[in-house]
Amino acid sequence: MSTGTFITEDLGTNSGAENISLIDVAGYLPENVVPADYFAQYVAEEDRTSNIMFKAPKFRHHLAAGESAADMAERAVAPILERQGRDVLRDIDILIVHTQLPETGIVGNGGEVAARLGISPEWLIDLHNGGCAAFVHGMKLARQIMRGSDAKSALIVTISNVAGQVFTQEQVRGKPQAAIPGDGAGAGLLVKSGVSPILDIETRHLPEFAGQMTVIADPPRKYWEAGSGQMHVGFTESKIAKVLQRGNRIVPEVAHTVCKRIGVPSDRLDLLVTNQPNRAFLRNWRDALMLPQDRHPDTFEECGNLFAAGIPVTFDRAVDEGRVPAGSVVMLAGFAHAGDFAAAAAVRWGGR
């Protein structure tokens, strides 16, 4: 099934540049599995909706009481260390951490994650934007840093931790959106090597949409102000329609751009791994890239929307299931928030 023969020698934008490889990926899901019935019992009749954005998955995972973002990060990285050996940490010059709900105010959780792993990387980045495409965003940042410095390797960690903390609150759990998210974390290891090369990456910021993912409460207040209303994402029918339209367009666009540069038609990709927002996006994306369902792994029904953890968790699952033999050309793609960022990366997977 591998399409490696389609890739030209100069690899488009990689021509003349030192190869950077994604050599391992791992995911972590909390043990607490929550069925859709948990949320259904709280939905008021006036809040019921048939909107495809809020068609709930059967299950999702919620973090345990007291489980922190750093706990989840450490558990996501653990399988990589088991496979590669803990000595790999000595060469980590770059640590990029995306936490959906940063628990350490102002600075984020990157420093705590580094301390847990016992490393002091030269480059320590808390990546607050990037949303559901933050893993690919981190890959691009790490690759650029390694190409322009002596850095040998990078660790990217994405943590999704709102499902069990925000969407189970008394005033939020009855809203249609509450049943969609799940908790989890993912990690990827990048090194200077040609064994599992990143062939190309495309990222696009659309800042005109950055303010459209709003967090609201009733009565209204700014998120840092004290008040009685519990915070949740503000959705309207108009906003949902616009997000669906943008997401359906921009993910195939960035993926097709990468396909063109590496010389692999989209229908010859061995695997497409996307974020997992809902069934409609998953169907529309694979249709736009002319791929059958078996080449687009789907964790939505079991895990819900894992946001930034969705890509590494889903990819890790596909590798574990034997769906990604060495030499496979894998496209990682997704978009963020209300459509203010989209990214895609192609990797010739070197095997596990």
Coordinates of C-alpha atoms in Angstrom, one line a residue:
M1 CA 0.0 0.0 0.0
S2 CA 2.9 2.4 0.4
T3 CA 3.1 5.3 -2.0
G4 CA 6.8 6.0 -1.3
T5 CA 7.6 5.6 -5.0
F6 CA 5.6 8.7 -5.8
I7 CA 7.9 11.0 -3.8
T8 CA 10.5 12.8 -5.8
E9 CA 14.1 13.0 -4.7
D10 CA 14.2 16.7 -3.9
L11 CA 11.0 16.4 -1.7
G12 CA 9.8 19.9 -2.6
T13 CA 10.6 22.4 0.2
N14 CA 12.9 19.9 1.9
S15 CA 15.4 20.1 -0.9
G16 CA 18.9 20.7 0.5
A17 CA 17.7 20.8 4.1
E18 CA 18.7 18.5 6.9
N19 CA 16.1 15.8 7.5
I20 CA 14.0 16.0 10.6
S21 CA 12.1 12.8 11.5
L22 CA 9.0 12.1 13.6
I23 CA 10.4 8.8 15.0
D24 CA 7.8 8.0 17.6
V25 CA 4.3 9.0 18.8
A26 CA 2.2 8.0 21.8
G27 CA -1.1 8.7 23.4
Y28 CA -2.7 8.6 26.8
L29 CA -6.4 8.2 27.7
P30 CA -7.6 8.4 31.3
E31 CA -9.2 5.3 32.7
N32 CA -12.6 7.0 33.4
V33 CA -14.9 6.1 30.5
V34 CA -18.1 8.2 30.4
P35 CA -21.1 7.2 28.2
A36 CA -23.3 9.6 26.4
D37 CA -26.2 8.8 28.8
Y38 CA -24.4 10.7 31.5
F39 CA -25.0 14.0 29.6
A40 CA -28.4 13.1 28.1
Q41 CA -29.9 13.0 31.6
Y42 CA -29.1 16.7 32.1
V43 CA -30.2 18.2 28.8
A44 CA -33.2 20.4 29.1
E45 CA -35.9 20.1 26.4
E46 CA -35.2 23.7 25.1
D47 CA -31.5 22.8 24.7
R48 CA -31.9 19.7 22.6
T49 CA -30.6 20.1 19.0
S50 CA -30.2 18.1 15.9
N51 CA -27.2 20.1 14.7
I52 CA -24.5 17.8 13.3
M53 CA -21.9 19.6 15.4
F54 CA -23.4 18.2 18.6
K55 CA -24.1 14.6 17.7
A56 CA -22.6 12.9 20.7
P57 CA -20.1 10.0 20.5
K58 CA -21.0 6.9 22.5
F59 CA -18.1 7.4 24.9
R60 CA -15.3 9.8 26.0
H61 CA -12.6 9.7 28.7
H62 CA -12.5 12.1 31.6
L63 CA -9.5 12.7 33.7
A64 CA -9.6 11.5 37.3
A65 CA -10.2 13.8 40.3
G66 CA -6.9 15.5 41.0
E67 CA -5.2 14.4 37.8
S68 CA -3.2 17.3 36.5
A69 CA -2.0 18.4 33.1
A70 CA 1.5 17.4 34.0
D71 CA 0.3 13.9 35.1
M72 CA -1.3 13.5 31.7
A73 CA 1.8 14.7 29.9
E74 CA 4.0 12.3 31.8
R75 CA 1.7 9.4 31.1
A76 CA 1.6 10.3 27.4
V77 CA 5.4 10.4 27.1
A78 CA 5.9 7.1 29.1
P79 CA 5.4 4.7 26.1
I80 CA 8.0 6.6 24.1
L81 CA 10.5 6.3 26.9
E82 CA 9.8 2.6 27.2
R83 CA 10.5 2.1 23.5
Q84 CA 13.4 4.5 23.0
G85 CA 14.9 4.3 26.5
R86 CA 15.0 7.0 29.1
D87 CA 18.4 8.1 27.9
V88 CA 16.6 9.8 25.0
L89 CA 15.6 12.6 27.4
R90 CA 19.3 13.7 27.7
D91 CA 19.1 14.9 24.1
I92 CA 15.9 16.8 24.3
D93 CA 16.8 20.4 23.4
I94 CA 13.3 21.5 22.6
L95 CA 10.1 20.9 24.6
I96 CA 6.8 22.2 23.1
V97 CA 3.7 21.9 25.3
H98 CA 0.2 22.8 24.4
T99 CA -2.3 22.6 27.3
Q100 CA -5.9 23.3 26.4
L101 CA -6.7 24.5 30.0
P102 CA -3.4 25.8 31.5
E103 CA -3.4 25.1 35.2
T104 CA -0.5 27.4 36.0
G105 CA -1.6 31.0 35.4
I106 CA 0.4 33.3 33.1
V107 CA 3.2 30.9 32.3
G108 CA 1.4 27.6 31.4
N109 CA 2.4 24.1 32.2
G110 CA 5.5 23.6 30.1
G111 CA 7.9 24.2 33.0
E112 CA 6.1 21.7 35.2
V113 CA 6.2 19.1 32.4
A114 CA 9.9 19.6 32.0
A115 CA 10.5 19.2 35.7
R116 CA 8.5 16.0 35.7
L117 CA 10.6 14.6 32.9
G118 CA 13.8 15.8 34.6
I119 CA 15.0 17.9 31.6
S120 CA 16.1 21.5 31.1
P121 CA 15.7 22.1 27.4
E122 CA 17.3 25.1 25.8
W123 CA 13.9 25.8 24.0
L124 CA 10.9 25.5 26.3
I125 CA 7.7 26.7 24.6
D126 CA 4.1 26.9 25.9
L127 CA 2.1 26.9 22.7
H128 CA -1.1 28.5 23.6
N129 CA -2.5 28.8 20.1
G130 CA -2.7 26.1 17.5
G131 CA -5.8 24.5 19.1
C132 CA -6.7 21.1 17.6
A133 CA -3.8 21.5 15.1
A134 CA -1.3 22.3 17.8
F135 CA 0.6 19.0 17.3
V136 CA 1.4 19.9 13.7
H137 CA 2.1 23.5 14.7
G138 CA 4.6 22.2 17.2
M139 CA 6.2 19.9 14.6
K140 CA 6.8 22.9 12.3
L141 CA 8.3 25.0 15.1
A142 CA 10.6 22.2 16.3
R143 CA 11.7 21.4 12.7
Q144 CA 12.6 25.0 12.1
I145 CA 14.5 25.4 15.4
M146 CA 16.5 22.2 14.7
R147 CA 17.4 23.2 11.2
G148 CA 18.7 26.6 12.5
S149 CA 20.5 25.4 15.6
D150 CA 22.5 22.6 17.2
A151 CA 19.3 21.2 18.8
K152 CA 19.3 17.4 18.3
S153 CA 15.8 16.4 19.3
A154 CA 12.4 17.7 20.3
L155 CA 9.5 16.5 22.3
I156 CA 6.0 17.8 21.5
V157 CA 3.2 17.2 24.1
T158 CA -0.5 18.1 23.6
I159 CA -2.9 18.0 26.6
S160 CA -6.7 18.1 26.3
N161 CA -8.1 18.5 29.8
V162 CA -11.4 20.4 29.7
A163 CA -13.9 17.6 29.3
G164 CA -13.9 16.3 32.9
Q165 CA -13.3 19.7 34.4
V166 CA -15.4 22.3 32.4
F167 CA -18.1 20.3 30.7
T168 CA -19.2 18.4 33.8
Q169 CA -20.0 21.5 35.7
E170 CA -23.6 21.8 36.9
Q171 CA -24.5 24.7 34.6
V172 CA -22.6 23.3 31.6
R173 CA -23.2 19.5 31.5
G174 CA -26.7 19.9 30.1
K175 CA -25.7 21.9 27.0
P176 CA -25.4 20.0 23.7
Q177 CA -21.7 20.8 23.4
A178 CA -20.9 19.1 26.7
A179 CA -21.1 15.6 25.5
I180 CA -18.6 16.1 22.6
P181 CA -15.2 16.6 24.2
G182 CA -12.9 14.0 25.8
D183 CA -9.7 14.2 27.8
G184 CA -6.4 12.8 26.7
A185 CA -2.8 13.6 25.9
G186 CA -0.4 12.9 23.0
A187 CA 3.3 13.1 22.5
G188 CA 5.8 13.0 19.6
L189 CA 9.5 12.7 19.4
L190 CA 11.4 14.5 16.6
V191 CA 15.1 14.0 15.8
K192 CA 17.7 15.0 13.2
S193 CA 17.5 11.9 11.1
G194 CA 16.2 10.5 7.8
V195 CA 14.6 7.4 9.3
S196 CA 11.0 8.7 9.4
P197 CA 11.3 12.1 7.7
I198 CA 8.9 15.0 7.8
L199 CA 8.4 15.5 4.0
D200 CA 6.6 18.9 4.2
I201 CA 4.5 21.0 6.5
E202 CA 1.9 23.7 5.6
T203 CA 0.5 26.1 8.3
R204 CA -2.0 28.9 7.7
H205 CA -3.1 31.5 10.2
L206 CA -6.4 33.2 9.5
P207 CA -6.3 35.8 12.3
E208 CA -9.5 37.5 11.2
F209 CA -11.4 34.6 12.8
A210 CA -9.3 34.4 16.0
G211 CA -11.8 36.2 18.1
Q212 CA -14.8 34.1 17.1
M213 CA -14.2 31.3 19.6
T214 CA -15.6 32.9 22.7
V215 CA -15.9 31.8 26.3
I216 CA -19.1 33.1 28.0
A217 CA -21.0 32.9 31.2
D218 CA -24.4 33.9 32.5
P219 CA -24.5 36.6 33.8
P220 CA -21.8 37.9 31.4
R221 CA -18.3 38.6 32.7
K222 CA -14.7 38.3 31.6
Y223 CA -13.2 34.9 32.2
W224 CA -10.9 36.1 34.9
E225 CA -13.6 38.0 36.8
A226 CA -15.4 36.4 39.8
G227 CA -19.0 35.5 39.3
S228 CA -21.7 33.0 39.7
G229 CA -22.0 31.8 36.1
Q230 CA -19.9 28.9 34.9
M231 CA -17.8 29.4 31.8
H232 CA -18.5 27.6 28.5
V233 CA -17.9 28.1 24.8
G234 CA -20.5 30.4 23.2
F235 CA -22.2 28.9 20.1
T236 CA -24.9 30.4 17.9
E237 CA -26.5 28.8 14.8
S238 CA -24.8 31.3 12.6
K239 CA -21.4 30.7 14.2
I240 CA -21.7 26.9 13.9
A241 CA -22.6 27.2 10.2
K242 CA -19.5 29.4 9.6
V243 CA -17.2 27.0 11.5
L244 CA -18.5 24.0 9.5
Q245 CA -17.9 25.9 6.2
R246 CA -14.4 26.9 7.1
G247 CA -13.4 23.6 8.5
N248 CA -14.6 21.7 5.5
R249 CA -12.6 24.0 3.3
I250 CA -9.3 24.7 5.0
V251 CA -8.2 21.2 6.1
P252 CA -8.4 19.8 2.6
E253 CA -6.7 22.9 1.3
V254 CA -3.6 22.6 3.5
A255 CA -3.4 18.8 2.9
H256 CA -3.7 19.2 -0.9
T257 CA -0.9 21.9 -0.8
V258 CA 1.4 19.4 1.0
C259 CA 0.4 16.6 -1.4
K260 CA 1.3 18.8 -4.4
R261 CA 4.7 19.8 -3.0
I262 CA 5.8 16.2 -2.2
G263 CA 4.4 14.8 -5.5
V264 CA 1.8 12.4 -3.9
P265 CA -1.8 12.7 -5.1
S266 CA -4.2 12.8 -2.1
D267 CA -5.9 9.5 -3.1
R268 CA -2.5 7.8 -2.9
L269 CA -1.8 8.7 0.7
D270 CA -1.5 5.6 2.9
L271 CA -3.1 7.3 5.9
L272 CA -4.9 10.5 6.7
V273 CA -4.8 11.4 10.5
T274 CA -6.9 14.4 11.4
N275 CA -8.3 16.0 14.6
Q276 CA -11.6 14.4 15.5
P277 CA -14.2 17.2 16.0
N278 CA -17.3 15.4 14.8
R279 CA -18.6 12.8 12.3
A280 CA -19.5 15.4 9.6
F281 CA -15.9 16.8 9.4
L282 CA -14.4 13.4 9.3
R283 CA -16.6 12.3 6.4
N284 CA -16.2 15.5 4.5
W285 CA -12.4 15.6 4.8
R286 CA -11.8 12.1 3.5
D287 CA -14.3 12.7 0.7
A288 CA -12.5 15.9 -0.3
L289 CA -9.1 14.0 -0.3
M290 CA -10.7 11.0 -2.2
L291 CA -9.7 8.5 0.5
P292 CA -11.7 5.4 1.7
Q293 CA -12.7 5.2 5.3
D294 CA -10.1 2.5 6.1
R295 CA -7.3 5.0 5.4
H296 CA -8.7 7.6 7.7
P297 CA -8.6 6.3 11.3
D298 CA -11.5 7.4 13.5
T299 CA -11.4 7.6 17.3
F300 CA -14.4 9.9 17.7
E301 CA -16.9 7.3 18.8
E302 CA -14.7 6.0 21.6
C303 CA -12.9 9.2 22.6
G304 CA -15.0 12.2 21.5
N305 CA -13.3 15.4 20.4
L306 CA -9.8 15.2 21.9
F307 CA -8.9 18.6 20.5
A308 CA -5.0 19.0 20.3
A309 CA -4.5 15.4 21.5
G310 CA -6.6 14.0 18.7
I311 CA -3.9 13.7 16.1
P312 CA -1.2 12.0 18.1
V313 CA -3.7 9.7 20.0
T314 CA -5.3 8.6 16.7
F315 CA -2.0 8.1 14.9
D316 CA -0.7 6.1 17.9
R317 CA -3.8 3.9 17.8
A318 CA -3.4 3.3 14.1
V319 CA 0.3 2.3 14.5
D320 CA -0.6 -0.1 17.4
E321 CA -3.3 -1.7 15.2
G322 CA -0.7 -2.4 12.5
R323 CA -2.3 0.0 10.0
V324 CA 0.9 2.0 9.3
P325 CA 3.7 -0.2 7.9
A326 CA 7.2 1.2 7.4
G327 CA 7.4 3.4 4.3
S328 CA 3.8 4.6 4.6
V329 CA 3.1 8.2 3.7
V330 CA 1.0 9.7 6.4
M331 CA -0.8 13.0 6.3
L332 CA -1.5 14.7 9.7
A333 CA -4.0 17.6 9.3
G334 CA -6.4 19.7 11.3
F335 CA -7.8 23.1 12.1
A336 CA -8.3 25.1 15.2
H337 CA -11.0 27.0 17.1
A338 CA -13.4 28.8 14.8
G339 CA -11.1 28.3 11.8
D340 CA -8.2 30.8 12.6
F341 CA -5.5 28.2 12.0
A342 CA -5.0 25.1 9.9
A343 CA -2.0 22.8 9.4
A344 CA -0.9 19.7 7.6
A345 CA 2.3 17.6 7.6
A346 CA 3.4 14.6 5.6
V347 CA 5.6 12.0 7.1
R348 CA 7.2 8.9 5.5
W349 CA 6.7 6.7 8.6
G350 CA 9.8 4.7 9.5
G351 CA 8.0 2.1 11.5
R352 CA 8.0 1.4 15.2

